[in-house]
């Protein structure tokens, strides 16, 4: 059976992936937001709470996963991060399957996958779209976020595939170092391009 063309949307921290995903959504393209699914499943009464509490005692509470505390633990310890991913990633896969069934009739869908290159995401998509801006723009955006420090930023960057490599492996790059209107125009152009190919 044919399925909608799957556009995998990715980019490093602060490159504007969420903003661009919203632009696709506004244009009528269904978007699967892996991060949002994770947050839901890790939130109050989320289906992953018990498994995460069992593996990382004390990491959850009435509000669900204590994200800052768990993040501090797993981002400092690659083996712990692997154990968390082993709980989270299969659950995300199941949600994605349900999304595809729901939107089986659409010409194209977007998978918003922060870690497309870091994980196995690239094998699940038909085309890879990378959002990218100059490193200095990225740095300013991320450091403007509450609770972010230059050290934290450097560490998260070290866990991610470098922007240059992402761009090299992309089928299409969306420039987010420009105005929102210019970026939105690039999104429209891509949608037209994929519409014409269906
Ligand atoms: C540890 C958690 C609870 C921390 O949550 P918190 O809200 O503080 O941070 P957030 O999720 O926004 O991540 C911050 C930055 O780290 C990056 N990041 C998140 N998980 C990973 C990972 N497994 N490997 C590398 N980078 C990661 C994100 O892309 C983002 O740029 C959360 O990141 C998590 O559960 N991660 C493991 C699950 C996972 O792989 N999620 C990615 C989407 S499927
Ligand atoms: N042309 C542009 N395209 C996208 N974002 C832009 C642009 N110009 C300014 N911005 C701003 O940059 C920020 C990008 O943040 P956004 O949350 O979209 O990044 P992200 O890549 O999803 O981050 P993370 O991976 O950390 O979750 C937003 O505040 C957005 O308004």
PDB file of C-alpha atoms and ligand atoms in Angstrom:
ATOM      1  CA  UNK A   1       0.000   0.000   0.000  1.00  0.00           C
ATOM      2  CA  UNK A   2       1.244   3.487  -0.709  1.00  0.00           C
ATOM      3  CA  UNK A   3       1.672   5.838   2.193  1.00  0.00           C
ATOM      4  CA  UNK A   4       1.964   9.614   2.487  1.00  0.00           C
ATOM      5  CA  UNK A   5       5.404  10.932   1.628  1.00  0.00           C
ATOM      6  CA  UNK A   6       7.181  11.183   4.982  1.00  0.00           C
ATOM      7  CA  UNK A   7       9.265  14.329   5.435  1.00  0.00           C
ATOM      8  CA  UNK A   8      11.682  13.977   8.352  1.00  0.00           C
ATOM      9  CA  UNK A   9      12.244  17.381   9.951  1.00  0.00           C
ATOM     10  CA  UNK A  10      15.306  17.779  12.129  1.00  0.00           C
ATOM     11  CA  UNK A  11      17.960  20.212  13.293  1.00  0.00           C
ATOM     12  CA  UNK A  12      20.211  20.875  16.233  1.00  0.00           C
ATOM     13  CA  UNK A  13      19.134  22.591  19.440  1.00  0.00           C
ATOM     14  CA  UNK A  14      17.674  26.063  18.876  1.00  0.00           C
ATOM     15  CA  UNK A  15      17.785  25.921  15.078  1.00  0.00           C
ATOM     16  CA  UNK A  16      14.039  26.579  14.809  1.00  0.00           C
ATOM     17  CA  UNK A  17      12.628  23.136  14.220  1.00  0.00           C
ATOM     18  CA  UNK A  18       9.493  23.673  16.315  1.00  0.00           C
ATOM     19  CA  UNK A  19       8.821  26.995  14.601  1.00  0.00           C
ATOM     20  CA  UNK A  20       9.158  25.419  11.149  1.00  0.00           C
ATOM     21  CA  UNK A  21       7.008  22.434  12.168  1.00  0.00           C
ATOM     22  CA  UNK A  22       4.247  24.923  13.069  1.00  0.00           C
ATOM     23  CA  UNK A  23       4.590  26.491   9.625  1.00  0.00           C
ATOM     24  CA  UNK A  24       3.978  23.084   8.002  1.00  0.00           C
ATOM     25  CA  UNK A  25       1.004  22.509  10.291  1.00  0.00           C
ATOM     26  CA  UNK A  26      -0.516  25.899   9.447  1.00  0.00           C
ATOM     27  CA  UNK A  27      -0.179  25.007   5.771  1.00  0.00           C
ATOM     28  CA  UNK A  28      -2.260  21.871   6.394  1.00  0.00           C
ATOM     29  CA  UNK A  29       0.478  19.246   6.553  1.00  0.00           C
ATOM     30  CA  UNK A  30      -0.022  16.796   9.471  1.00  0.00           C
ATOM     31  CA  UNK A  31       2.947  16.899  11.853  1.00  0.00           C
ATOM     32  CA  UNK A  32       4.020  14.146  14.210  1.00  0.00           C
ATOM     33  CA  UNK A  33       5.861  15.796  17.094  1.00  0.00           C
ATOM     34  CA  UNK A  34       8.020  13.163  18.800  1.00  0.00           C
ATOM     35  CA  UNK A  35       9.070  15.529  21.592  1.00  0.00           C
ATOM     36  CA  UNK A  36       5.469  16.427  22.422  1.00  0.00           C
ATOM     37  CA  UNK A  37       4.557  12.734  22.557  1.00  0.00           C
ATOM     38  CA  UNK A  38       7.491  12.112  24.899  1.00  0.00           C
ATOM     39  CA  UNK A  39       6.427  14.986  27.154  1.00  0.00           C
ATOM     40  CA  UNK A  40       2.861  13.672  27.283  1.00  0.00           C
ATOM     41  CA  UNK A  41       3.986  10.140  28.116  1.00  0.00           C
ATOM     42  CA  UNK A  42       6.351  11.529  30.774  1.00  0.00           C
ATOM     43  CA  UNK A  43       3.753  13.958  32.171  1.00  0.00           C
ATOM     44  CA  UNK A  44       1.211  13.515  34.989  1.00  0.00           C
ATOM     45  CA  UNK A  45      -0.166   9.944  34.834  1.00  0.00           C
ATOM     46  CA  UNK A  46       1.861   9.403  31.655  1.00  0.00           C
ATOM     47  CA  UNK A  47       2.219   5.822  30.478  1.00  0.00           C
ATOM     48  CA  UNK A  48       6.031   5.839  30.879  1.00  0.00           C
ATOM     49  CA  UNK A  49       6.146   7.092  34.474  1.00  0.00           C
ATOM     50  CA  UNK A  50       6.232   3.664  36.128  1.00  0.00           C
ATOM     51  CA  UNK A  51       8.978   2.316  33.881  1.00  0.00           C
ATOM     52  CA  UNK A  52      11.098   5.444  34.328  1.00  0.00           C
ATOM     53  CA  UNK A  53      10.618   5.499  38.115  1.00  0.00           C
ATOM     54  CA  UNK A  54      11.669   1.823  38.285  1.00  0.00           C
ATOM     55  CA  UNK A  55      14.842   2.495  36.294  1.00  0.00           C
ATOM     56  CA  UNK A  56      15.619   5.921  37.845  1.00  0.00           C
ATOM     57  CA  UNK A  57      14.216   5.922  41.408  1.00  0.00           C
ATOM     58  CA  UNK A  58      13.148   9.364  42.578  1.00  0.00           C
ATOM     59  CA  UNK A  59      13.093  10.819  39.050  1.00  0.00           C
ATOM     60  CA  UNK A  60       9.308  11.205  38.942  1.00  0.00           C
ATOM     61  CA  UNK A  61       6.679  12.898  41.103  1.00  0.00           C
ATOM     62  CA  UNK A  62       3.073  14.130  40.960  1.00  0.00           C
ATOM     63  CA  UNK A  63       3.908  16.246  37.894  1.00  0.00           C
ATOM     64  CA  UNK A  64       5.420  13.263  36.082  1.00  0.00           C
ATOM     65  CA  UNK A  65       9.094  13.108  35.203  1.00  0.00           C
ATOM     66  CA  UNK A  66      11.241  15.718  36.955  1.00  0.00           C
ATOM     67  CA  UNK A  67      12.753  16.724  33.660  1.00  0.00           C
ATOM     68  CA  UNK A  68      15.515  18.924  34.949  1.00  0.00           C
ATOM     69  CA  UNK A  69      16.727  16.354  37.481  1.00  0.00           C
ATOM     70  CA  UNK A  70      16.504  13.426  35.065  1.00  0.00           C
ATOM     71  CA  UNK A  71      18.159  15.511  32.350  1.00  0.00           C
ATOM     72  CA  UNK A  72      21.051  16.388  34.674  1.00  0.00           C
ATOM     73  CA  UNK A  73      21.489  12.687  35.391  1.00  0.00           C
ATOM     74  CA  UNK A  74      21.255  11.248  31.885  1.00  0.00           C
ATOM     75  CA  UNK A  75      22.997  14.000  29.913  1.00  0.00           C
ATOM     76  CA  UNK A  76      26.038  13.525  32.179  1.00  0.00           C
ATOM     77  CA  UNK A  77      26.058   9.735  31.811  1.00  0.00           C
ATOM     78  CA  UNK A  78      25.822   8.099  28.354  1.00  0.00           C
ATOM     79  CA  UNK A  79      24.934   4.681  29.782  1.00  0.00           C
ATOM     80  CA  UNK A  80      22.046   6.165  31.753  1.00  0.00           C
ATOM     81  CA  UNK A  81      20.850   8.031  28.654  1.00  0.00           C
ATOM     82  CA  UNK A  82      20.832   4.718  26.756  1.00  0.00           C
ATOM     83  CA  UNK A  83      18.699   3.138  29.472  1.00  0.00           C
ATOM     84  CA  UNK A  84      16.226   6.029  29.279  1.00  0.00           C
ATOM     85  CA  UNK A  85      16.121   5.846  25.478  1.00  0.00           C
ATOM     86  CA  UNK A  86      15.409   2.098  25.657  1.00  0.00           C
ATOM     87  CA  UNK A  87      12.233   2.975  27.574  1.00  0.00           C
ATOM     88  CA  UNK A  88      11.192   6.030  25.558  1.00  0.00           C
ATOM     89  CA  UNK A  89      11.977   5.204  21.928  1.00  0.00           C
ATOM     90  CA  UNK A  90       9.816   2.073  21.454  1.00  0.00           C
ATOM     91  CA  UNK A  91       6.858   3.962  22.932  1.00  0.00           C
ATOM     92  CA  UNK A  92       7.393   6.827  20.470  1.00  0.00           C
ATOM     93  CA  UNK A  93       7.498   4.292  17.626  1.00  0.00           C
ATOM     94  CA  UNK A  94       4.066   2.985  18.586  1.00  0.00           C
ATOM     95  CA  UNK A  95       2.607   6.516  18.661  1.00  0.00           C
ATOM     96  CA  UNK A  96       4.073   7.225  15.243  1.00  0.00           C
ATOM     97  CA  UNK A  97       2.457   4.128  13.793  1.00  0.00           C
ATOM     98  CA  UNK A  98      -0.940   5.251  15.084  1.00  0.00           C
ATOM     99  CA  UNK A  99      -0.378   8.703  13.534  1.00  0.00           C
ATOM    100  CA  UNK A 100       0.371   7.127  10.136  1.00  0.00           C
ATOM    101  CA  UNK A 101      -2.838   5.119  10.255  1.00  0.00           C
ATOM    102  CA  UNK A 102      -4.790   8.263  11.141  1.00  0.00           C
ATOM    103  CA  UNK A 103      -3.300  10.230   8.217  1.00  0.00           C
ATOM    104  CA  UNK A 104      -3.035   7.408   5.672  1.00  0.00           C
ATOM    105  CA  UNK A 105      -4.860   9.503   3.050  1.00  0.00           C
ATOM    106  CA  UNK A 106      -2.663  12.621   3.245  1.00  0.00           C
ATOM    107  CA  UNK A 107      -0.247  13.406   0.376  1.00  0.00           C
ATOM    108  CA  UNK A 108       2.561  14.166   2.823  1.00  0.00           C
ATOM    109  CA  UNK A 109       3.226  14.235   6.542  1.00  0.00           C
ATOM    110  CA  UNK A 110       6.064  15.669   8.609  1.00  0.00           C
ATOM    111  CA  UNK A 111       7.876  13.742  11.317  1.00  0.00           C
ATOM    112  CA  UNK A 112       9.436  16.278  13.679  1.00  0.00           C
ATOM    113  CA  UNK A 113      12.374  14.191  14.957  1.00  0.00           C
ATOM    114  CA  UNK A 114      14.980  16.096  17.003  1.00  0.00           C
ATOM    115  CA  UNK A 115      17.378  13.144  16.935  1.00  0.00           C
ATOM    116  CA  UNK A 116      16.767  11.914  13.387  1.00  0.00           C
ATOM    117  CA  UNK A 117      20.478  11.398  12.659  1.00  0.00           C
ATOM    118  CA  UNK A 118      21.430  10.379  16.189  1.00  0.00           C
ATOM    119  CA  UNK A 119      18.892   7.545  16.199  1.00  0.00           C
ATOM    120  CA  UNK A 120      17.421   5.344  13.486  1.00  0.00           C
ATOM    121  CA  UNK A 121      14.915   7.999  12.369  1.00  0.00           C
ATOM    122  CA  UNK A 122      16.491   8.547   8.969  1.00  0.00           C
ATOM    123  CA  UNK A 123      15.505   5.048   7.884  1.00  0.00           C
ATOM    124  CA  UNK A 124      11.834   5.837   8.594  1.00  0.00           C
ATOM    125  CA  UNK A 125      11.479   8.858   6.315  1.00  0.00           C
ATOM    126  CA  UNK A 126      11.378   9.439   2.551  1.00  0.00           C
ATOM    127  CA  UNK A 127      13.081  12.865   2.550  1.00  0.00           C
ATOM    128  CA  UNK A 128      15.223  14.603   5.136  1.00  0.00           C
ATOM    129  CA  UNK A 129      14.670  18.299   5.844  1.00  0.00           C
ATOM    130  CA  UNK A 130      17.198  20.074   8.068  1.00  0.00           C
ATOM    131  CA  UNK A 131      16.622  23.470   9.688  1.00  0.00           C
ATOM    132  CA  UNK A 132      19.822  25.417  10.020  1.00  0.00           C
ATOM    133  CA  UNK A 133      21.074  28.856  11.017  1.00  0.00           C
ATOM    134  CA  UNK A 134      24.557  30.272  11.601  1.00  0.00           C
ATOM    135  CA  UNK A 135      26.153  28.973  14.805  1.00  0.00           C
ATOM    136  CA  UNK A 136      26.130  32.436  16.377  1.00  0.00           C
ATOM    137  CA  UNK A 137      22.362  32.790  15.817  1.00  0.00           C
ATOM    138  CA  UNK A 138      21.829  29.345  17.323  1.00  0.00           C
ATOM    139  CA  UNK A 139      23.960  30.226  20.330  1.00  0.00           C
ATOM    140  CA  UNK A 140      22.097  33.475  21.003  1.00  0.00           C
ATOM    141  CA  UNK A 141      18.713  31.743  20.777  1.00  0.00           C
ATOM    142  CA  UNK A 142      19.653  28.940  23.119  1.00  0.00           C
ATOM    143  CA  UNK A 143      21.435  31.070  25.712  1.00  0.00           C
ATOM    144  CA  UNK A 144      18.371  33.344  25.876  1.00  0.00           C
ATOM    145  CA  UNK A 145      16.339  30.434  27.298  1.00  0.00           C
ATOM    146  CA  UNK A 146      15.736  30.368  31.039  1.00  0.00           C
ATOM    147  CA  UNK A 147      18.004  27.949  32.900  1.00  0.00           C
ATOM    148  CA  UNK A 148      20.430  27.527  29.990  1.00  0.00           C
ATOM    149  CA  UNK A 149      24.154  27.990  30.569  1.00  0.00           C
ATOM    150  CA  UNK A 150      27.085  28.010  28.113  1.00  0.00           C
ATOM    151  CA  UNK A 151      28.288  24.748  29.704  1.00  0.00           C
ATOM    152  CA  UNK A 152      24.930  23.013  29.311  1.00  0.00           C
ATOM    153  CA  UNK A 153      24.683  24.249  25.728  1.00  0.00           C
ATOM    154  CA  UNK A 154      28.182  22.986  24.887  1.00  0.00           C
ATOM    155  CA  UNK A 155      27.401  19.609  26.397  1.00  0.00           C
ATOM    156  CA  UNK A 156      24.117  19.139  24.522  1.00  0.00           C
ATOM    157  CA  UNK A 157      25.879  20.170  21.301  1.00  0.00           C
ATOM    158  CA  UNK A 158      28.529  17.510  21.934  1.00  0.00           C
ATOM    159  CA  UNK A 159      25.771  14.871  22.049  1.00  0.00           C
ATOM    160  CA  UNK A 160      24.293  15.949  18.729  1.00  0.00           C
ATOM    161  CA  UNK A 161      25.485  15.298  15.180  1.00  0.00           C
ATOM    162  CA  UNK A 162      27.151  18.568  14.050  1.00  0.00           C
ATOM    163  CA  UNK A 163      25.056  21.004  12.025  1.00  0.00           C
ATOM    164  CA  UNK A 164      27.450  20.822   9.042  1.00  0.00           C
ATOM    165  CA  UNK A 165      27.026  17.061   8.847  1.00  0.00           C
ATOM    166  CA  UNK A 166      23.248  17.367   9.138  1.00  0.00           C
ATOM    167  CA  UNK A 167      23.212  19.839   6.254  1.00  0.00           C
ATOM    168  CA  UNK A 168      25.425  17.579   4.158  1.00  0.00           C
ATOM    169  CA  UNK A 169      23.093  14.628   4.695  1.00  0.00           C
ATOM    170  CA  UNK A 170      19.866  16.602   4.143  1.00  0.00           C
ATOM    171  CA  UNK A 171      17.734  16.369   1.013  1.00  0.00           C
ATOM    172  CA  UNK A 172      16.563  19.944   1.677  1.00  0.00           C
ATOM    173  CA  UNK A 173      17.849  22.640   4.037  1.00  0.00           C
ATOM    174  CA  UNK A 174      15.546  25.338   5.438  1.00  0.00           C
ATOM    175  CA  UNK A 175      17.383  28.497   6.432  1.00  0.00           C
ATOM    176  CA  UNK A 176      16.175  29.855   9.772  1.00  0.00           C
ATOM    177  CA  UNK A 177      18.856  32.503  10.082  1.00  0.00           C
ATOM    178  CA  UNK A 178      16.587  34.857   8.135  1.00  0.00           C
ATOM    179  CA  UNK A 179      13.213  36.459   8.891  1.00  0.00           C
ATOM    180  CA  UNK A 180      10.255  34.277   9.824  1.00  0.00           C
ATOM    181  CA  UNK A 181       8.499  35.387   6.614  1.00  0.00           C
ATOM    182  CA  UNK A 182      11.452  34.273   4.497  1.00  0.00           C
ATOM    183  CA  UNK A 183      11.602  30.933   6.253  1.00  0.00           C
ATOM    184  CA  UNK A 184       7.861  30.457   5.770  1.00  0.00           C
ATOM    185  CA  UNK A 185       8.305  31.093   2.057  1.00  0.00           C
ATOM    186  CA  UNK A 186      10.865  28.298   1.917  1.00  0.00           C
ATOM    187  CA  UNK A 187       8.390  25.993   3.649  1.00  0.00           C
ATOM    188  CA  UNK A 188       5.689  26.821   1.074  1.00  0.00           C
ATOM    189  CA  UNK A 189       8.106  26.205  -1.775  1.00  0.00           C
ATOM    190  CA  UNK A 190       8.960  22.775  -0.380  1.00  0.00           C
ATOM    191  CA  UNK A 191       5.285  21.846   0.043  1.00  0.00           C
ATOM    192  CA  UNK A 192       4.631  22.889  -3.583  1.00  0.00           C
ATOM    193  CA  UNK A 193       7.617  20.829  -4.691  1.00  0.00           C
ATOM    194  CA  UNK A 194       6.427  17.669  -2.941  1.00  0.00           C
ATOM    195  CA  UNK A 195       2.801  18.256  -4.015  1.00  0.00           C
ATOM    196  CA  UNK A 196       3.903  18.343  -7.651  1.00  0.00           C
ATOM    197  CA  UNK A 197       5.739  15.043  -7.235  1.00  0.00           C
ATOM    198  CA  UNK A 198       2.721  13.145  -5.927  1.00  0.00           C
TER     199      UNK A 198
HETATM  200  C1  LIG B   1      16.011  13.677  29.844  1.00  0.00           C
HETATM  201  C2  LIG B   1      14.767  14.496  29.522  1.00  0.00           C
HETATM  202  C3  LIG B   1      13.614  14.116  30.456  1.00  0.00           C
HETATM  203  C4  LIG B   1      15.138  16.001  29.755  1.00  0.00           C
HETATM  204  O1  LIG B   1      14.060  16.825  29.413  1.00  0.00           O
HETATM  205  P1  LIG B   1      14.237  18.416  29.206  1.00  0.00           P
HETATM  206  O2  LIG B   1      12.867  18.960  29.007  1.00  0.00           O
HETATM  207  O3  LIG B   1      15.067  18.958  30.328  1.00  0.00           O
HETATM  208  O4  LIG B   1      15.116  18.589  27.893  1.00  0.00           O
HETATM  209  P2  LIG B   1      14.699  18.388  26.332  1.00  0.00           P
HETATM  210  O5  LIG B   1      13.948  17.122  26.178  1.00  0.00           O
HETATM  211  O6  LIG B   1      14.066  19.648  25.843  1.00  0.00           O
HETATM  212  O7  LIG B   1      16.140  18.209  25.656  1.00  0.00           O
HETATM  213  C5  LIG B   1      17.108  19.265  25.665  1.00  0.00           C
HETATM  214  C6  LIG B   1      18.030  19.090  24.479  1.00  0.00           C
HETATM  215  O8  LIG B   1      18.689  17.831  24.549  1.00  0.00           O
HETATM  216  C7  LIG B   1      18.441  17.084  23.376  1.00  0.00           C
HETATM  217  N1  LIG B   1      18.237  15.668  23.714  1.00  0.00           N
HETATM  218  C8  LIG B   1      17.157  15.113  24.308  1.00  0.00           C
HETATM  219  N2  LIG B   1      17.291  13.790  24.406  1.00  0.00           N
HETATM  220  C9  LIG B   1      18.482  13.496  23.845  1.00  0.00           C
HETATM  221  C10 LIG B   1      19.174  12.296  23.589  1.00  0.00           C
HETATM  222  N3  LIG B   1      18.622  11.108  23.913  1.00  0.00           N
HETATM  223  N4  LIG B   1      20.396  12.369  22.969  1.00  0.00           N
HETATM  224  C11 LIG B   1      20.927  13.561  22.599  1.00  0.00           C
HETATM  225  N5  LIG B   1      20.299  14.755  22.793  1.00  0.00           N
HETATM  226  C12 LIG B   1      19.108  14.717  23.409  1.00  0.00           C
HETATM  227  C13 LIG B   1      17.148  17.658  22.789  1.00  0.00           C
HETATM  228  O9  LIG B   1      17.077  17.483  21.385  1.00  0.00           O
HETATM  229  C14 LIG B   1      17.272  19.114  23.145  1.00  0.00           C
HETATM  230  O10 LIG B   1      18.021  19.773  22.187  1.00  0.00           O
HETATM  231  C15 LIG B   1      14.314  14.269  28.054  1.00  0.00           C
HETATM  232  O11 LIG B   1      15.211  14.911  27.181  1.00  0.00           O
HETATM  233  C16 LIG B   1      14.248  12.797  27.642  1.00  0.00           C
HETATM  234  O12 LIG B   1      13.406  12.057  28.121  1.00  0.00           O
HETATM  235  N6  LIG B   1      15.182  12.370  26.754  1.00  0.00           N
HETATM  236  C17 LIG B   1      15.295  10.981  26.354  1.00  0.00           C
HETATM  237  C18 LIG B   1      14.257  10.614  25.336  1.00  0.00           C
HETATM  238  C19 LIG B   1      14.614  11.089  23.971  1.00  0.00           C
HETATM  239  O13 LIG B   1      15.492  10.539  23.331  1.00  0.00           O
HETATM  240  N7  LIG B   1      13.906  12.142  23.532  1.00  0.00           N
HETATM  241  C20 LIG B   1      14.153  12.718  22.251  1.00  0.00           C
HETATM  242  C21 LIG B   1      12.909  12.735  21.395  1.00  0.00           C
HETATM  243  S1  LIG B   1      12.307  11.118  20.938  1.00  0.00           S
HETATM  244  N1  LIG B   2      13.513  32.533  10.471  1.00  0.00           N
HETATM  245  C1  LIG B   2      13.280  31.875  11.625  1.00  0.00           C
HETATM  246  N2  LIG B   2      12.927  30.572  11.595  1.00  0.00           N
HETATM  247  C2  LIG B   2      12.706  29.882  12.749  1.00  0.00           C
HETATM  248  N3  LIG B   2      12.812  30.425  13.997  1.00  0.00           N
HETATM  249  C3  LIG B   2      13.136  31.745  14.071  1.00  0.00           C
HETATM  250  C4  LIG B   2      13.389  32.517  12.891  1.00  0.00           C
HETATM  251  N4  LIG B   2      13.695  33.779  13.276  1.00  0.00           N
HETATM  252  C5  LIG B   2      13.628  33.805  14.619  1.00  0.00           C
HETATM  253  N5  LIG B   2      13.295  32.588  15.119  1.00  0.00           N
HETATM  254  C6  LIG B   2      13.120  32.280  16.554  1.00  0.00           C
HETATM  255  O1  LIG B   2      14.086  31.311  16.968  1.00  0.00           O
HETATM  256  C7  LIG B   2      13.534  30.460  17.981  1.00  0.00           C
HETATM  257  C8  LIG B   2      13.666  29.011  17.533  1.00  0.00           C
HETATM  258  O2  LIG B   2      13.170  28.170  18.542  1.00  0.00           O
HETATM  259  P1  LIG B   2      12.508  26.725  18.264  1.00  0.00           P
HETATM  260  O3  LIG B   2      11.886  26.322  19.559  1.00  0.00           O
HETATM  261  O4  LIG B   2      11.692  26.726  17.037  1.00  0.00           O
HETATM  262  O5  LIG B   2      13.833  25.844  18.019  1.00  0.00           O
HETATM  263  P2  LIG B   2      14.037  24.281  18.061  1.00  0.00           P
HETATM  264  O6  LIG B   2      15.039  23.985  17.029  1.00  0.00           O
HETATM  265  O7  LIG B   2      12.730  23.583  17.995  1.00  0.00           O
HETATM  266  O8  LIG B   2      14.680  24.111  19.486  1.00  0.00           O
HETATM  267  P3  LIG B   2      15.021  22.789  20.348  1.00  0.00           P
HETATM  268  O9  LIG B   2      15.670  21.789  19.462  1.00  0.00           O
HETATM  269  O10 LIG B   2      15.928  23.334  21.376  1.00  0.00           O
HETATM  270  O11 LIG B   2      13.701  22.336  20.908  1.00  0.00           O
HETATM  271  C9  LIG B   2      12.083  30.885  18.172  1.00  0.00           C
HETATM  272  O12 LIG B   2      12.012  31.755  19.260  1.00  0.00           O
HETATM  273  C10 LIG B   2      11.772  31.632  16.852  1.00  0.00           C
HETATM  274  O13 LIG B   2      10.774  32.612  16.966  1.00  0.00           O
END
